[in-house]
């Protein structure tokens, strides 16, 4: 790992890189700078997040009354299809790739990703695929109405009989986004294996980098399965093949295996980097080393391995024989062990610490508390007899939104606030940040908690209309949904205004310990003037041990005075 | 002294958490629809156990977490670091081993419950268990009533066979013994019922919340499902697997009757000539596709896209009297 020569700098300089780091136009170019690409990913995916959120709010508007009365049933079905697809393929995956893109090279002391041009290509496929999917709203038959899982035979029913229909556009869009993710995964894995700074052994590598590696390995083994399944579905739909078409002898259950072999591990692709964010944010704001760092790091890889053999728990109620139900129940429950190791490690990290409730810390703590709840309901769902009752009910919707919004989106917010001063050189506004946190936390509980009793009572998911007995909890959930919509406003205001005219802070406003805080904020094009020589592990709080030997160590004394009064609130 | 106090506080907290867990486990029964099948009692017992343990773990983690949030904060001008504690091997071993043992136990208990339900399910090549072989000793840690109910039901009378056909978007139930069809599911109480589930088009989900069991209905595949209704009353059958446009309306009633009432219903239904039943999907579709009807626009704010037309309303011996909510234009 230590034999990376410094020669490639010249090659990088030889590239026509558009614009200096202070030129905003660089964000609209085919830039190969991982920091530009990272921010391109984050901003693009956030726009899709707003779009997907708007779909969700229309759905919550429909569900505020039992009857199907706001939108037509076909529109509702298209909305939940697009909500799920946009939120996963164009928000959660890309935003985490964006954070990883920005942070991984800085954290491991590299000048860029291993393949900068490939990196830029991966990014630019995202807006293309996203616009392709959105364009299905404009064609005669409307968008796909078969859900983000696109199970045949429903996904093969083509009511308009047009060759270009919503389902075809959906499959093409997902395939493009899948190719983009595979290219990104190759890039991340190569970068992390080959480009760590001299002296950065595996157990000196930050937990975030470990978790990104674990997540991207899943992309490598899992995505070919989904992409293959999608191509077979496309052939069934357009070329008359019969992989999954029952009336021509195909087997629709096989598609479910192709789909979930990737799409369950995909949950870990999304949650692992967020675990990494928690592991980075907590030590900084609690002034204490990450408790059990090595075990936390290794548990990410254990999750990668176990998650490859749990997919059938999405199919317990499908045509799944009993032995398979039992086998996958055990493997599913085993995921609780490495996940538990992480949670216990985080609690032990803040225990006895010196915490400051900054906005990133609040989001990280909120995310962890939600994760504990979501993890426990996940064990419920892993049990076959319980799952046979709550399968495809709102209990499942409540569970995975607690994971995706309660833990993952909160973790993403924590990461964005935490590294905002590094990305921009300016500090966000604490007051707006705290308002954002309160709205998000309350909104999350209001919308997703009521879904659990609804599911236990037997309300199926994906319904546009429901029996009046479910009305009360649905009204509560809808109020929570609108609150979540509202919560994005202080965030946008905060980010835009702080980027333009926020208070300028130094290179290391959190007095954090880590390679990314050694360099300037925002970092120069090549990140470091001289590549750091790492001499100890991460999270050296309270140890006064040097992190690097050849360049100045992180300045742990620098401190933005203006932050102090608010933080101590 | 400090250590003694800490142990005392922890003991009191552990007792409180245990009490809260027991309370939640008891409460969990009230979160469900009525227990209308013997299997539902098994599921609810299992769920209660999970709720109790889940509450215990949740409070066990969140308690110290919140304690930290309150007491382990930096004072305003304190810029020093906390003590550099990097780990503790014993603690880490304990919190790896405990969840491992716990989830393996929960898997085992779930397996036992599943075995006791013996609902069959798809493609059962090797029967995991047959109800006759259930021994009372298996009852621990639950009470033995549910499996006794199942066993009694199996021993006293032959299994009642009902064929279920799902389509876009209707349920049709066929009673082969009397060759009767119905769009409402009637079941005899305290008898083992075997459903054979078939789909004519796409995937559907056969889900009766009061029975706590759902099972996909798959085209080209006959899936058997066995249940034992134990409580008379009217419940809901819902399509739990998204099946296209009118999926949410694909519901029907389940009527569990005393043996006499059930036989009476069978006889009455057999006397009727098959008739076209009311079908919500077909009704809504006809409303929206009639160009002159006009009132569709008033009912929904946003017009929809093209849809697969619903199958024609099923022709059955028995259909419940459903009045359309508004008279056709």
Coordinates of N, CA and C in Angstrom, one line a residue, chain A residues 186-358:
Chain A
X186 N -16.4 -0.3 -8.9 CA -15.0 -0.7 -9.3 C -14.0 0.4 -8.9
X187 N -14.5 1.7 -9.1 CA -13.6 2.8 -8.8 C -13.3 2.9 -7.3
X188 N -14.4 2.7 -6.4 CA -14.2 2.8 -5.0 C -13.3 1.7 -4.5
X189 N -13.6 0.5 -4.9 CA -12.8 -0.7 -4.4 C -11.3 -0.5 -4.8
X190 N -11.1 -0.2 -6.0 CA -9.7 0.0 -6.5 C -9.0 1.1 -5.6
X191 N -9.7 2.3 -5.5 CA -9.2 3.4 -4.8 C -8.8 3.0 -3.4
X192 N -9.7 2.3 -2.7 CA -9.5 2.0 -1.3 C -8.4 0.9 -1.1
X193 N -8.3 0.0 -2.1 CA -7.3 -1.0 -2.0 C -5.9 -0.5 -2.3
X194 N -5.8 0.4 -3.3 CA -4.5 0.7 -3.9 C -4.0 2.1 -3.5
X195 N -4.8 3.0 -3.1 CA -4.4 4.4 -3.0 C -4.3 5.0 -1.6
X196 N -4.4 4.1 -0.6 CA -4.2 4.6 0.8 C -2.8 5.2 1.0
X197 N -2.8 6.3 1.7 CA -1.5 7.0 1.9 C -0.5 6.1 2.5
X198 N 0.8 6.4 2.3 CA 1.9 5.6 3.0 C 1.6 5.5 4.5
X199 N 1.7 4.3 5.0 CA 1.6 4.1 6.4 C 0.1 3.8 6.8
X200 N -0.9 4.0 5.9 CA -2.2 3.7 6.3 C -2.6 2.3 6.1
X201 N -2.3 1.5 7.2 CA -2.6 0.1 7.1 C -4.1 -0.1 7.3
X202 N -4.7 -1.3 7.1 CA -6.1 -1.5 7.2 C -6.6 -1.0 8.5
X203 N -6.0 -1.3 9.6 CA -6.5 -0.9 10.9 C -6.0 0.6 11.3
X204 N -5.5 1.3 10.3 CA -5.4 2.8 10.5 C -6.4 3.5 9.5
X205 N -7.2 2.7 8.8 CA -8.2 3.3 7.9 C -9.5 3.6 8.6
X206 N -10.0 4.8 8.4 CA -11.2 5.2 9.1 C -12.4 4.3 8.9
X207 N -13.3 4.2 9.9 CA -14.4 3.3 9.8 C -15.3 3.6 8.6
X208 N -15.4 4.9 8.3 CA -16.2 5.3 7.1 C -15.7 4.6 5.8
X209 N -14.4 4.6 5.7 CA -13.8 4.0 4.5 C -14.0 2.5 4.5
X210 N -13.9 1.9 5.6 CA -14.2 0.5 5.7 C -15.7 0.2 5.3
X211 N -16.6 1.1 5.8 CA -18.0 0.8 5.5 C -18.3 1.1 4.0
X212 N -17.6 2.1 3.4 CA -17.8 2.3 1.9 C -17.3 1.1 1.2
X213 N -16.2 0.6 1.6 CA -15.6 -0.6 0.9 C -16.6 -1.8 1.0
X214 N -17.1 -2.0 2.2 CA -18.0 -3.1 2.4 C -19.3 -3.0 1.5
X215 N -19.8 -1.7 1.4 CA -21.0 -1.5 0.7 C -20.7 -1.7 -0.8
X216 N -19.5 -1.2 -1.3 CA -19.3 -1.2 -2.7 C -19.0 -2.7 -3.2
X217 N -18.4 -3.5 -2.3 CA -18.3 -4.9 -2.6 C -19.6 -5.6 -2.9
X218 N -20.6 -5.2 -2.1 CA -22.0 -5.7 -2.3 C -22.4 -5.3 -3.8
X219 N -22.2 -4.0 -4.1 CA -22.6 -3.6 -5.5 C -21.9 -4.5 -6.5
X220 N -20.7 -4.9 -6.3 CA -20.0 -5.7 -7.3 C -20.6 -7.1 -7.4
X221 N -20.9 -7.7 -6.3 CA -21.5 -9.1 -6.5 C -23.0 -9.1 -6.7
X222 N -23.7 -8.0 -6.3 CA -25.1 -8.1 -6.3 C -25.7 -7.5 -7.6
X223 N -25.2 -6.4 -8.1 CA -25.8 -5.7 -9.2 C -26.0 -6.5 -10.4
X224 N -25.0 -7.3 -10.8 CA -25.2 -8.1 -12.0 C -26.5 -8.9 -12.0
X225 N -26.9 -9.4 -10.8 CA -28.1 -10.1 -10.7 C -29.3 -9.3 -11.1
X226 N -29.4 -8.1 -10.5 CA -30.5 -7.2 -10.8 C -30.5 -6.8 -12.3
X227 N -29.3 -6.4 -12.7 CA -29.2 -6.0 -14.1 C -29.6 -7.1 -15.1
X228 N -29.2 -8.3 -14.8 CA -29.6 -9.5 -15.6 C -31.1 -9.7 -15.6
X229 N -31.7 -9.6 -14.4 CA -33.1 -9.8 -14.2 C -33.8 -8.7 -15.0
X230 N -33.3 -7.5 -14.9 CA -34.0 -6.4 -15.7 C -33.9 -6.6 -17.2
X231 N -32.8 -7.1 -17.7 CA -32.7 -7.4 -19.1 C -33.6 -8.5 -19.5
X232 N -33.8 -9.5 -18.7 CA -34.7 -10.6 -19.1 C -36.1 -10.1 -19.1
X233 N -36.4 -9.2 -18.1 CA -37.8 -8.6 -18.1 C -38.0 -7.8 -19.3
X234 N -37.0 -7.0 -19.7 CA -37.1 -6.2 -20.9 C -37.4 -7.1 -22.2
X235 N -36.7 -8.2 -22.2 CA -36.9 -9.1 -23.4 C -38.3 -9.7 -23.4
X236 N -38.8 -10.1 -22.2 CA -40.1 -10.6 -22.1 C -41.1 -9.5 -22.5
X237 N -40.8 -8.3 -22.2 CA -41.8 -7.2 -22.4 C -41.8 -6.8 -23.9
X238 N -40.6 -6.8 -24.5 CA -40.5 -6.3 -25.9 C -40.3 -7.3 -27.0
X239 N -39.6 -8.4 -26.6 CA -39.2 -9.3 -27.7 C -39.9 -10.7 -27.6
X240 N -40.9 -10.8 -26.7 CA -41.7 -12.0 -26.7 C -41.0 -13.2 -26.1
X241 N -39.9 -13.0 -25.4 CA -39.3 -14.2 -24.7 C -40.2 -14.6 -23.5
X242 N -39.9 -15.7 -22.8 CA -40.8 -16.1 -21.8 C -40.1 -16.6 -20.5
X243 N -39.1 -15.7 -20.1 CA -38.4 -16.0 -18.8 C -39.4 -16.0 -17.7
X244 N -40.3 -15.0 -17.6 CA -41.1 -14.8 -16.4 C -42.6 -14.8 -16.8
X245 N -42.9 -15.1 -18.0 CA -44.3 -14.9 -18.5 C -45.1 -16.3 -18.2
X246 N -46.0 -16.3 -17.3 CA -46.6 -17.6 -17.0 C -47.4 -18.2 -18.1
X247 N -48.1 -17.4 -18.9 CA -48.9 -18.0 -20.0 C -48.1 -18.6 -21.1
X248 N -46.8 -18.2 -21.1 CA -45.9 -18.9 -22.1 C -44.9 -19.8 -21.4
X249 N -45.3 -20.2 -20.2 CA -44.5 -21.2 -19.5 C -43.3 -20.6 -18.6
X250 N -43.3 -19.3 -18.5 CA -42.2 -18.7 -17.7 C -42.6 -18.8 -16.2
X251 N -41.6 -18.5 -15.4 CA -41.8 -18.6 -13.9 C -41.6 -17.2 -13.3
X252 N -42.6 -16.5 -12.9 CA -42.4 -15.2 -12.3 C -41.7 -15.2 -11.0
X253 N -41.6 -16.3 -10.3 CA -40.9 -16.4 -9.0 C -39.4 -16.2 -9.2
X254 N -38.9 -16.7 -10.3 CA -37.5 -16.6 -10.6 C -37.0 -15.2 -10.6
X255 N -37.9 -14.3 -11.2 CA -37.6 -12.9 -11.2 C -37.4 -12.4 -9.7
X256 N -38.2 -12.8 -8.8 CA -38.1 -12.3 -7.5 C -36.7 -12.7 -6.9
X257 N -36.2 -13.9 -7.2 CA -34.9 -14.2 -6.8 C -33.8 -13.3 -7.4
X258 N -33.9 -13.0 -8.7 CA -32.9 -12.1 -9.3 C -33.0 -10.8 -8.6
X259 N -34.2 -10.3 -8.4 CA -34.4 -9.0 -7.9 C -33.9 -8.8 -6.5
X260 N -34.3 -9.8 -5.6 CA -33.9 -9.6 -4.2 C -32.5 -10.0 -3.9
X261 N -31.9 -10.9 -4.7 CA -30.5 -11.2 -4.5 C -29.7 -9.9 -4.5
X262 N -30.1 -9.0 -5.3 CA -29.4 -7.7 -5.2 C -30.1 -6.7 -4.2
X263 N -31.4 -6.7 -4.3 CA -32.1 -5.6 -3.7 C -32.2 -5.7 -2.2
X264 N -32.0 -6.9 -1.6 CA -31.9 -6.8 -0.1 C -30.5 -6.4 0.3
X265 N -29.4 -7.0 -0.2 CA -28.1 -6.4 0.1 C -28.0 -4.9 -0.2
X266 N -28.8 -4.5 -1.2 CA -28.8 -3.0 -1.5 C -29.1 -2.2 -0.3
X267 N -29.9 -2.7 0.6 CA -30.2 -2.0 1.9 C -28.9 -1.7 2.6
X268 N -28.1 -2.7 2.6 CA -26.8 -2.6 3.3 C -25.9 -1.7 2.6
X269 N -26.0 -1.6 1.2 CA -25.2 -0.7 0.4 C -25.6 0.7 0.9
X270 N -26.8 0.9 1.3 CA -27.3 2.2 1.7 C -27.0 2.5 3.2
X271 N -27.1 1.5 4.0 CA -27.0 1.7 5.5 C -25.5 1.7 5.9
X272 N -24.7 0.9 5.2 CA -23.3 0.8 5.7 C -22.6 2.1 5.7
X273 N -22.6 2.9 4.6 CA -21.9 4.2 4.7 C -22.5 5.1 5.7
X274 N -23.8 4.9 6.0 CA -24.3 5.7 7.1 C -23.8 5.3 8.5
X275 N -23.6 4.0 8.6 CA -22.9 3.5 9.8 C -21.6 4.2 9.9
X276 N -20.9 4.3 8.8 CA -19.6 4.9 8.7 C -19.7 6.4 9.2
X277 N -20.7 7.1 8.7 CA -20.9 8.5 9.1 C -21.0 8.6 10.6
X278 N -21.9 7.7 11.2 CA -22.1 7.7 12.6 C -20.7 7.5 13.3
X279 N -20.0 6.5 12.8 CA -18.7 6.2 13.5 C -17.7 7.4 13.3
X280 N -17.8 8.2 12.3 CA -16.9 9.4 12.2 C -17.4 10.6 13.1
X281 N -18.7 10.8 13.0 CA -19.3 12.0 13.7 C -19.2 11.9 15.2
X282 N -19.6 10.7 15.8 CA -19.6 10.6 17.2 C -18.3 10.9 17.9
X283 N -17.2 10.3 17.5 CA -15.9 10.6 18.2 C -15.6 12.1 18.2
X284 N -15.8 12.8 17.0 CA -15.4 14.2 17.0 C -16.2 15.0 18.0
X285 N -17.5 14.8 18.0 CA -18.4 15.6 18.9 C -18.5 15.1 20.3
X286 N -18.0 13.9 20.6 CA -17.9 13.5 21.9 C -16.5 13.5 22.5
X287 N -15.6 13.9 21.7 CA -14.1 14.0 22.0 C -13.6 12.7 22.6
X288 N -13.9 11.6 22.0 CA -13.6 10.3 22.6 C -13.3 9.3 21.4
X289 N -12.3 8.4 21.5 CA -12.1 7.5 20.4 C -13.3 6.6 20.2
X290 N -13.4 6.1 18.9 CA -14.5 5.2 18.6 C -14.3 3.9 19.4
X291 N -15.3 3.5 20.2 CA -15.2 2.4 21.0 C -15.2 1.1 20.2
X292 N -14.2 0.3 20.3 CA -14.1 -1.0 19.6 C -14.0 -0.8 18.1
X293 N -13.1 0.2 17.7 CA -13.0 0.6 16.3 C -12.7 -0.6 15.4
X294 N -11.8 -1.5 15.8 CA -11.5 -2.7 14.9 C -12.7 -3.6 14.7
X295 N -13.4 -3.8 15.8 CA -14.6 -4.7 15.7 C -15.7 -4.0 14.8
X296 N -15.8 -2.7 15.0 CA -16.8 -2.0 14.2 C -16.4 -2.1 12.7
X297 N -15.1 -1.9 12.4 CA -14.7 -1.9 11.1 C -14.9 -3.3 10.4
X298 N -14.5 -4.3 11.2 CA -14.6 -5.7 10.6 C -16.1 -6.1 10.5
X299 N -17.0 -5.6 11.4 CA -18.4 -6.0 11.4 C -19.0 -5.5 10.1
X300 N -18.5 -4.4 9.5 CA -19.0 -4.0 8.2 C -18.8 -5.1 7.1
X301 N -17.6 -5.7 7.1 CA -17.4 -6.8 6.2 C -18.2 -8.0 6.5
X302 N -18.4 -8.3 7.8 CA -19.3 -9.4 8.1 C -20.7 -9.2 7.6
X303 N -21.2 -8.0 7.7 CA -22.5 -7.7 7.1 C -22.5 -7.9 5.6
X304 N -21.4 -7.5 4.9 CA -21.3 -7.8 3.5 C -21.5 -9.3 3.2
X305 N -20.9 -10.1 4.0 CA -20.9 -11.5 3.7 C -22.3 -12.1 4.0
X306 N -22.8 -11.8 5.2 CA -24.1 -12.4 5.6 C -25.2 -11.9 4.7
X307 N -25.1 -10.6 4.3 CA -26.2 -10.0 3.5 C -26.4 -10.7 2.1
X308 N -25.3 -11.5 1.7 CA -25.5 -12.2 0.5 C -26.4 -13.4 0.6
X309 N -26.8 -13.8 1.8 CA -27.6 -15.0 1.9 C -28.9 -14.7 2.7
X310 N -29.5 -13.6 2.5 CA -30.7 -13.3 3.3 C -31.9 -13.0 2.4
X311 N -31.7 -13.0 1.1 CA -32.7 -12.3 0.2 C -34.1 -12.9 0.3
X312 N -34.2 -14.2 0.6 CA -35.5 -14.9 0.5 C -36.5 -14.4 1.6
X313 N -36.0 -13.6 2.6 CA -36.9 -13.2 3.6 C -37.9 -12.2 3.0
X314 N -37.7 -11.7 1.8 CA -38.7 -10.9 1.1 C -39.7 -11.7 0.5
X315 N -39.5 -13.0 0.5 CA -40.3 -14.0 -0.3 C -40.9 -15.0 0.6
X316 N -41.0 -14.8 1.9 CA -41.5 -15.8 2.8 C -43.0 -16.2 2.4
X317 N -43.7 -15.2 2.0 CA -45.1 -15.4 1.6 C -45.3 -15.8 0.2
X318 N -44.2 -15.8 -0.6 CA -44.2 -16.1 -2.0 C -44.3 -17.6 -2.1
X319 N -44.0 -18.2 -3.3 CA -44.0 -19.6 -3.4 C -42.7 -20.2 -2.9
X320 N -42.5 -20.0 -1.6 CA -41.2 -20.4 -1.0 C -41.4 -21.6 -0.1
X321 N -40.8 -22.7 -0.4 CA -41.0 -23.9 0.4 C -40.5 -23.7 1.8
X322 N -41.1 -24.5 2.8 CA -40.8 -24.3 4.2 C -39.3 -24.4 4.5
X323 N -38.6 -25.3 3.9 CA -37.2 -25.4 4.3 C -36.4 -24.1 4.0
X324 N -36.8 -23.5 2.9 CA -36.2 -22.2 2.5 C -36.6 -21.1 3.5
X325 N -37.9 -21.1 3.9 CA -38.3 -20.2 4.9 C -37.5 -20.3 6.2
X326 N -37.2 -21.5 6.6 CA -36.5 -21.7 7.9 C -35.0 -21.2 7.7
X327 N -34.4 -21.7 6.6 CA -33.0 -21.3 6.4 C -32.8 -19.8 6.4
X328 N -33.6 -19.1 5.6 CA -33.4 -17.7 5.5 C -33.8 -16.9 6.7
X329 N -34.7 -17.5 7.5 CA -35.0 -16.9 8.8 C -33.8 -16.8 9.7
X330 N -33.0 -17.9 9.7 CA -31.8 -17.9 10.6 C -30.8 -16.9 10.1
X331 N -30.5 -17.0 8.7 CA -29.5 -16.1 8.2 C -29.9 -14.6 8.4
X332 N -31.2 -14.3 8.2 CA -31.7 -13.0 8.4 C -31.4 -12.5 9.8
X333 N -31.7 -13.3 10.8 CA -31.6 -12.9 12.2 C -30.1 -12.7 12.5
X334 N -29.2 -13.5 11.9 CA -27.8 -13.3 12.2 C -27.3 -11.9 11.9
X335 N -27.9 -11.2 10.9 CA -27.5 -9.8 10.6 C -27.5 -9.0 11.9
X336 N -28.4 -9.3 12.8 CA -28.6 -8.5 14.0 C -27.2 -8.5 14.8
X337 N -26.4 -9.5 14.6 CA -25.2 -9.6 15.5 C -24.2 -8.5 15.1
X338 N -23.7 -8.4 13.8 CA -22.8 -7.3 13.5 C -23.4 -5.9 13.6
X339 N -24.8 -5.8 13.4 CA -25.4 -4.5 13.5 C -25.4 -4.2 15.0
X340 N -25.7 -5.1 15.9 CA -25.7 -4.9 17.3 C -24.3 -4.4 17.8
X341 N -23.2 -5.1 17.3 CA -21.9 -4.7 17.7 C -21.7 -3.2 17.4
X342 N -22.2 -2.7 16.3 CA -22.0 -1.3 16.0 C -22.7 -0.4 16.9
X343 N -24.0 -0.8 17.2 CA -24.8 0.1 18.1 C -24.2 0.1 19.5
X344 N -23.8 -1.0 20.0 CA -23.2 -1.0 21.3 C -21.9 -0.2 21.3
X345 N -21.1 -0.3 20.2 CA -19.9 0.5 20.2 C -20.2 2.0 20.2
X346 N -21.3 2.4 19.5 CA -21.6 3.8 19.5 C -22.0 4.3 20.8
X347 N -22.9 3.5 21.5 CA -23.3 3.9 22.8 C -22.1 4.0 23.8
X348 N -21.2 3.1 23.7 CA -20.0 3.1 24.5 C -19.1 4.3 24.1
X349 N -19.2 4.7 22.9 CA -18.3 5.8 22.5 C -18.8 7.1 23.2
X350 N -20.1 7.4 23.2 CA -20.6 8.6 23.8 C -20.6 8.5 25.3
X351 N -20.6 7.3 25.9 CA -20.6 7.1 27.3 C -19.3 7.7 27.9
X352 N -19.5 8.6 28.8 CA -18.3 9.2 29.4 C -17.6 10.2 28.5
X353 N -18.2 10.5 27.4 CA -17.6 11.5 26.5 C -17.8 12.9 27.0
X354 N -17.4 13.9 26.1 CA -17.6 15.3 26.4 C -18.4 15.8 25.1
X355 N -19.7 15.5 25.2 CA -20.5 15.8 24.0 C -20.9 17.2 23.8
X356 N -20.9 17.7 22.5 CA -21.5 18.9 22.2 C -22.6 18.7 21.2
X357 N -23.8 19.2 21.4 CA -25.0 18.9 20.5 C -25.0 19.8 19.3
X358 N -24.0 19.7 18.5 CA -24.0 20.4 17.2 C -25.0 19.7 16.3

